[in-house]
Amino acid sequence: MEKFKVSVFCEISWDEKIAPVSFELTAKAADLVKDIENSEVQVIIVGKRKNYDSIIDEFSNYGADKVIIVNDDIFEQYSANLYRKAISEILKKENPDIVFFGATIKGRELAPLVATTLNTGLTADCTELEIVDKKLEATRPTFGGKLNATILCKTLPQMATVRAGVFRLPPNPVKKDTQVRFDWVNVHNEENFTKILELIPEYADEDNDLSKAEIIYAGGRGMKSKENFNRLFELARLTGGVVGASRGAVDAGFADSSMQIGQTGKTIHAKVYVAFGISGLAQHMAGINSCDKIISVNKDPNAPIMKLSDIGIVGDAEEIIKQMVRSLKNK
Amino acid sequence: MKIIVCVKQVPDTADIKWTENNTLNRDGVESVINPCDLFATETALRVKDRLGAEITAISMGPKQAESALREVISMGVDNAYMLTDRFFAASDTAATARVLAKSIEEKSPNFDLIFCGQYASDGDTAQTGPSLAQNLGVSLVTNVKSIERIEDGKIIVLKQEEDFVSRIEAKLPAVVCVLTGKYLVRMPKILGRMKAQDANIPVYNAQDINFNAIYSGLKGSPTYVKKAFRPKGRDDGEIVYDYSAKETADLLLSKIEEYKG
Ligand SMILES: Cc1cc2nc3c(=O)[nH]c(=O)nc-3n(C[C@H](O)[C@H](O)[C@H](O)COP(=O)(O)OP(=O)(O)OC[C@H]3O[C@@H](n4cnc5c(N)ncnc54)[C@H](O)[C@@H]3O)c2cc1C
């Protein structure tokens, strides 16, 4: 019987760190195949490093059976076409049943290039993955989140991308005895279509880092003013949280675009997310779906966010924020 | 310079509502040009303003999507064609990219640049642009915020990365996938509207572009939808009415304390 293989692309960020979604997908893959006999989870790494030991170790911890490394000086700088070639060649050799990429900016660029090269199908931004009769069933939101669709792929490999944070790392992963193989792909005859000229850091507010915050207060158009955002910052300071915004609030000039949460903003994984005056349209919800608890304050009981919240409170955002600050100060 | 812009007509997703019986109500839902594609069009027009160019817009879809092409012509696009065939219907992104690529090879092969929207607001896969580039065997840059310059057979763009911006140089010809931005998309002028009204927009089917239709549509697409269903909301969420500001504030503060663990 042929081995049932799931490949995961390991993404190395600009700062040489492994993108967390690569571990999340490895752990998810290990979980998906745990009842399939003669299965293998393999991680594909393309890069240029002296040493891969600590990376291999981490992937072992999350259940990788095999790590395949394509190491070459040429991969020091990311180039979509060269990476595409390297990954596609390894996949042609390995013939996996399923391939996962993180739906990062790089992953969303590489996965369709690889899928087209292999003449196979790809399902983007999946929020649920299942294997039924050895077929991948990938569920994703469409129509701005109003509809979920479960998508199957007729060709092999069946490919999918998944956003960071959709699948959490398991608290007690099963460590595997990981086999390591260094491979080589000749990409030196491929055209290097693109060149990175410069990396330009964006202004990042260290005190208001949405990516790691446990409590996030976000305001929308219903906040009505910039002054109310200042009150929200005060509330955040008093309770140890940070402040985000909907695009409605950013477009209205109440908040800076670096604070935007959602499809075209940041994806957050807070323990508690509190929305003030946000309607909860799909593009916004895309960024907060992996928060543990969602509380919303809205004057409209029929606002979409109310149904998507653990607690929906019908009320005026400004008044409630003022009162919260007052209560905290009087303590 | 020859530029192609790929334009998709999408339902205005904000208008789609769920009915009581868990079906999607698309009555009265308007069709609009996909927002990113408007920015892709604007980007192409700005290149034309600066360097001069002939811009061709392409849309694959049902016949009525022609109105989207007339709209971009009214903005300043020079010409356009539709790709319409019942064998194209229900194509996934891979099949759509194949049709687009073949039509470009047949009808407008000498392009320098193809501008696409980064993603469509209905499907949001962001796959068609990259797949098109791969089918044509040309350069690709995605997540593009703006074009800095075009010179010596290269385009230099700013690309939005995860936490920063990169400046990328790509060899022409190239497919460039454009994000929505903070700049304005131009409004059509009266003259443009008149030109759009009279524009001849050819409609090509699979045969016209020498495309073997078995590679498109439901049958030719590698992926298919097994089922579609309503996303479920949060389990046992509750809605609180008629609390005073004081009561609400207390409730909120105690819940935040409880949830953060
Ligand atoms: C391609 C695309 C990408 C997008 N990406 C994003 C994204 O990344 N992030 C994002 O957020 N949006 C995004 N959007 C926009 C999104 O669809 C919504 O338009 C946006 O989220 C709405 O912002 P809002 O909820 O603040 O405003 P609105 O929808 O105008 O809602 C305001 C809410 O405030 C309530 N309200 C009014 N007054 C009060 C008051 N006094 N007290 C309490 N409540 C009050 C109202 O009842 C209403 O529910 C995107 C859209 C598109 C098409």
XYZ file of C-alpha atoms in Angstrom, chain A residues 28-325:
298
model
C -2.901 19.770 12.500
C -1.603 17.403 9.804
C -0.348 14.984 12.476
C -3.782 15.069 14.087
C -5.583 14.545 10.759
C -3.605 11.425 9.825
C -3.415 9.845 13.264
C -5.967 7.153 12.374
C -4.667 6.551 8.862
C -2.387 3.540 8.592
C 0.982 3.993 6.949
C 0.802 7.764 6.865
C 3.492 10.401 6.934
C 3.620 14.107 7.789
C 6.510 15.738 6.006
C 7.799 19.289 6.292
C 9.489 20.928 3.305
C 12.075 23.597 4.077
C 13.633 25.769 1.402
C 16.366 28.080 2.585
C 19.968 28.878 3.258
C 21.294 28.153 6.734
C 24.288 26.627 8.400
C 22.267 24.645 10.826
C 18.755 23.251 10.872
C 18.951 21.245 14.130
C 16.771 23.432 16.296
C 14.157 23.789 13.549
C 14.044 20.026 13.010
C 13.686 19.576 16.736
C 10.687 21.861 16.885
C 8.975 20.135 13.987
C 9.584 16.770 15.730
C 7.822 18.145 18.759
C 4.752 18.903 16.675
C 4.606 15.515 14.996
C 6.633 15.691 11.770
C 7.684 12.219 10.536
C 10.082 13.623 7.999
C 11.806 16.923 7.246
C 13.051 17.533 3.717
C 15.536 20.380 3.374
C 16.536 22.089 0.142
C 19.500 24.223 1.130
C 21.186 26.488 -1.398
C 22.911 29.879 -1.265
C 20.521 31.066 -3.946
C 17.598 30.848 -1.484
C 19.070 33.491 0.805
C 16.833 36.016 -0.908
C 13.208 35.068 -1.418
C 12.219 34.800 -5.049
C 8.748 33.526 -5.862
C 9.824 31.741 -9.029
C 12.851 29.965 -7.562
C 10.956 28.887 -4.456
C 8.090 27.705 -6.657
C 10.484 25.576 -8.685
C 12.160 24.029 -5.628
C 8.892 23.177 -3.876
C 7.246 21.835 -7.038
C 10.183 19.529 -7.804
C 10.170 18.077 -4.294
C 6.413 17.549 -4.475
C 6.732 15.815 -7.857
C 9.251 13.459 -6.319
C 7.262 12.840 -3.141
C 3.763 12.649 -4.642
C 1.925 13.604 -1.472
C -1.855 13.319 -1.171
C -2.207 16.682 0.528
C -0.131 19.883 0.719
C -0.629 22.735 3.210
C 0.719 26.278 3.047
C 0.189 29.022 5.619
C -2.085 31.716 4.169
C 0.588 34.327 4.816
C 1.553 36.886 2.205
C 4.290 34.562 0.970
C 2.079 31.469 1.191
C -0.738 33.094 -0.710
C 1.729 33.918 -3.480
C 3.577 30.584 -3.585
C 0.691 28.148 -3.190
C -1.143 29.132 -6.401
C 2.161 29.164 -8.334
C 2.924 25.642 -7.121
C -0.645 24.424 -7.691
C -0.593 25.737 -11.256
C 2.800 24.142 -11.882
C 1.465 20.787 -10.642
C -1.825 21.284 -12.479
C -3.848 20.705 -9.352
C -6.463 22.461 -7.239
C -6.032 24.781 -4.288
C -8.473 25.950 -1.634
C -7.593 29.242 0.054
C -7.962 30.352 3.659
C -9.566 27.230 5.071
C -11.069 27.387 8.525
C -11.825 23.672 8.905
C -9.990 20.654 7.536
C -11.087 17.039 7.578
C -9.968 13.863 5.884
C -12.870 11.619 4.864
C -12.035 8.408 2.961
C -8.557 9.796 2.368
C -10.038 12.857 0.668
C -9.381 16.339 2.008
C -12.558 18.247 2.833
C -11.617 21.892 3.213
C -14.151 24.402 4.497
C -13.772 28.123 3.931
C -15.906 31.251 4.209
C -17.060 32.913 0.970
C -19.348 35.798 0.018
C -17.781 38.008 2.627
C -18.280 35.366 5.312
C -21.990 34.949 4.706
C -21.601 31.431 3.355
C -19.300 28.533 4.248
C -18.319 26.171 1.470
C -16.761 22.735 1.798
C -14.446 22.205 -1.147
C -12.936 19.000 -2.506
C -10.155 18.548 -5.013
C -10.311 15.992 -7.837
C -6.594 15.999 -8.564
C -3.483 15.222 -6.505
C -1.990 16.712 -4.487
C -5.001 18.307 -2.818
C -3.741 21.713 -1.766
C -4.981 24.193 0.845
C -3.861 27.328 2.633
C -4.757 28.213 6.233
C -4.369 31.504 8.110
C -2.199 31.788 11.177
C -4.049 31.099 14.421
C -6.942 29.148 12.889
C -5.572 25.945 14.372
C -4.013 26.325 17.788
C -0.853 24.493 18.748
C -1.786 21.430 20.824
C -0.817 21.743 24.496
C 0.567 18.194 24.605
C 1.862 17.353 21.146
C 3.232 13.867 20.436
C 6.932 14.009 19.701
C 8.035 11.997 16.688
C 11.289 10.404 15.707
C 11.878 12.605 12.718
C 13.764 11.458 9.657
C 15.785 14.196 7.930
C 16.702 14.332 4.262
C 18.788 16.975 2.526
C 17.714 17.222 -1.084
C 18.816 19.332 -4.001
C 16.853 20.955 -6.799
C 18.548 22.668 -9.683
C 16.981 26.099 -9.860
C 20.043 27.783 -11.310
C 18.676 27.705 -14.849
C 15.348 29.236 -13.801
C 14.666 32.882 -14.414
C 14.875 34.998 -11.318
C 11.980 37.255 -12.215
C 12.017 39.421 -9.105
C 14.561 41.058 -6.860
C 14.065 42.567 -3.416
C 15.680 45.996 -3.416
C 14.896 47.077 0.115
C 12.899 46.222 3.234
C 11.241 49.274 4.718
C 10.075 48.982 8.323
C 6.654 50.417 9.019
C 5.972 52.500 12.049
C 4.962 49.985 14.682
C 3.500 51.068 17.982
C 5.249 48.842 20.515
C 2.872 49.808 23.305
C -0.137 48.940 21.222
C 0.880 45.594 19.729
C -2.273 43.836 18.575
C -0.584 40.592 17.605
C 0.177 39.439 21.140
C -2.436 41.246 23.237
C -4.753 39.245 25.500
C -7.385 41.943 25.857
C -8.295 44.030 22.836
C -10.786 46.886 22.745
C -11.803 47.859 19.247
C -13.857 50.787 18.084
C -15.855 51.294 14.900
C -17.737 54.035 13.165
C -20.195 53.968 16.072
C -17.459 55.487 18.274
C -18.357 58.791 16.626
C -15.057 60.621 17.353
C -11.346 60.559 17.946
C -11.933 61.735 21.524
C -13.817 58.539 22.224
C -10.839 56.578 20.934
C -8.696 58.434 23.452
C -11.099 57.234 26.136
C -10.701 53.711 24.767
C -6.914 54.049 25.096
C -7.400 55.104 28.688
C -9.632 52.091 29.349
C -7.002 49.864 27.760
C -4.270 51.369 29.911
C -6.306 50.841 33.076
C -7.058 47.193 32.291
C -3.882 46.119 30.497
C -5.284 45.878 26.999
C -4.591 47.380 23.614
C -6.794 49.207 21.108
C -7.822 48.195 17.595
C -10.252 49.584 15.047
C -12.565 48.625 12.217
C -12.008 49.989 8.765
C -15.100 52.123 9.317
C -13.267 53.921 12.127
C -10.022 54.146 10.165
C -11.797 55.570 7.126
C -13.613 58.084 9.336
C -10.249 59.261 10.651
C -10.890 58.188 14.260
C -8.028 55.708 14.322
C -4.724 55.016 12.596
C -4.654 52.392 9.835
C -2.027 50.411 11.727
C -4.817 49.631 14.208
C -7.141 48.085 11.641
C -8.323 44.575 12.371
C -9.749 42.333 9.680
C -9.225 40.886 6.264
C -7.079 43.775 5.101
C -5.763 44.560 8.561
C -4.391 42.533 11.438
C -5.505 39.075 12.524
C -5.760 38.866 16.301
C -5.906 36.013 18.812
C -6.955 37.753 22.017
C -8.551 36.043 25.005
C -11.141 38.785 25.150
C -12.151 41.015 22.277
C -14.527 43.877 23.032
C -16.072 45.726 20.068
C -17.641 49.173 20.488
C -19.812 50.456 17.661
C -18.688 47.881 15.100
C -21.309 46.309 12.845
C -19.391 43.063 12.408
C -19.272 42.648 8.659
C -17.418 39.614 7.411
C -14.235 41.450 6.451
C -13.886 42.637 10.015
C -14.835 39.311 11.587
C -12.179 37.591 9.421
C -9.585 39.121 11.733
C -11.136 38.175 15.067
C -12.574 34.715 14.546
C -9.851 33.050 16.537
C -10.396 35.169 19.654
C -11.592 33.119 22.634
C -14.390 35.450 23.718
C -16.148 38.193 21.833
C -18.141 40.913 23.557
C -19.865 43.617 21.569
C -21.537 46.874 22.411
C -23.863 48.230 19.752
C -26.943 50.403 19.792
C -28.547 48.160 17.178
C -29.676 44.761 18.527
C -29.805 43.472 14.945
C -26.214 44.378 14.065
C -24.557 41.244 12.637
C -21.903 41.258 15.350
C -24.539 40.600 18.024
C -25.124 37.051 16.775
C -21.406 36.435 16.527
C -20.665 37.492 20.098
C -20.566 35.606 23.373
C -22.206 38.632 24.920
C -23.916 41.320 22.887
C -24.818 44.460 24.786
C -27.344 46.895 23.398
C -26.221 50.365 24.382
C -24.325 53.530 23.546
C -20.589 53.048 23.102
C -19.499 56.465 24.343
C -21.582 56.354 27.497
C -20.468 52.852 28.417
C -16.778 53.539 27.857
C -16.992 56.706 29.976
C -18.693 54.742 32.728
C -16.117 51.939 32.622
C -13.274 54.432 32.979
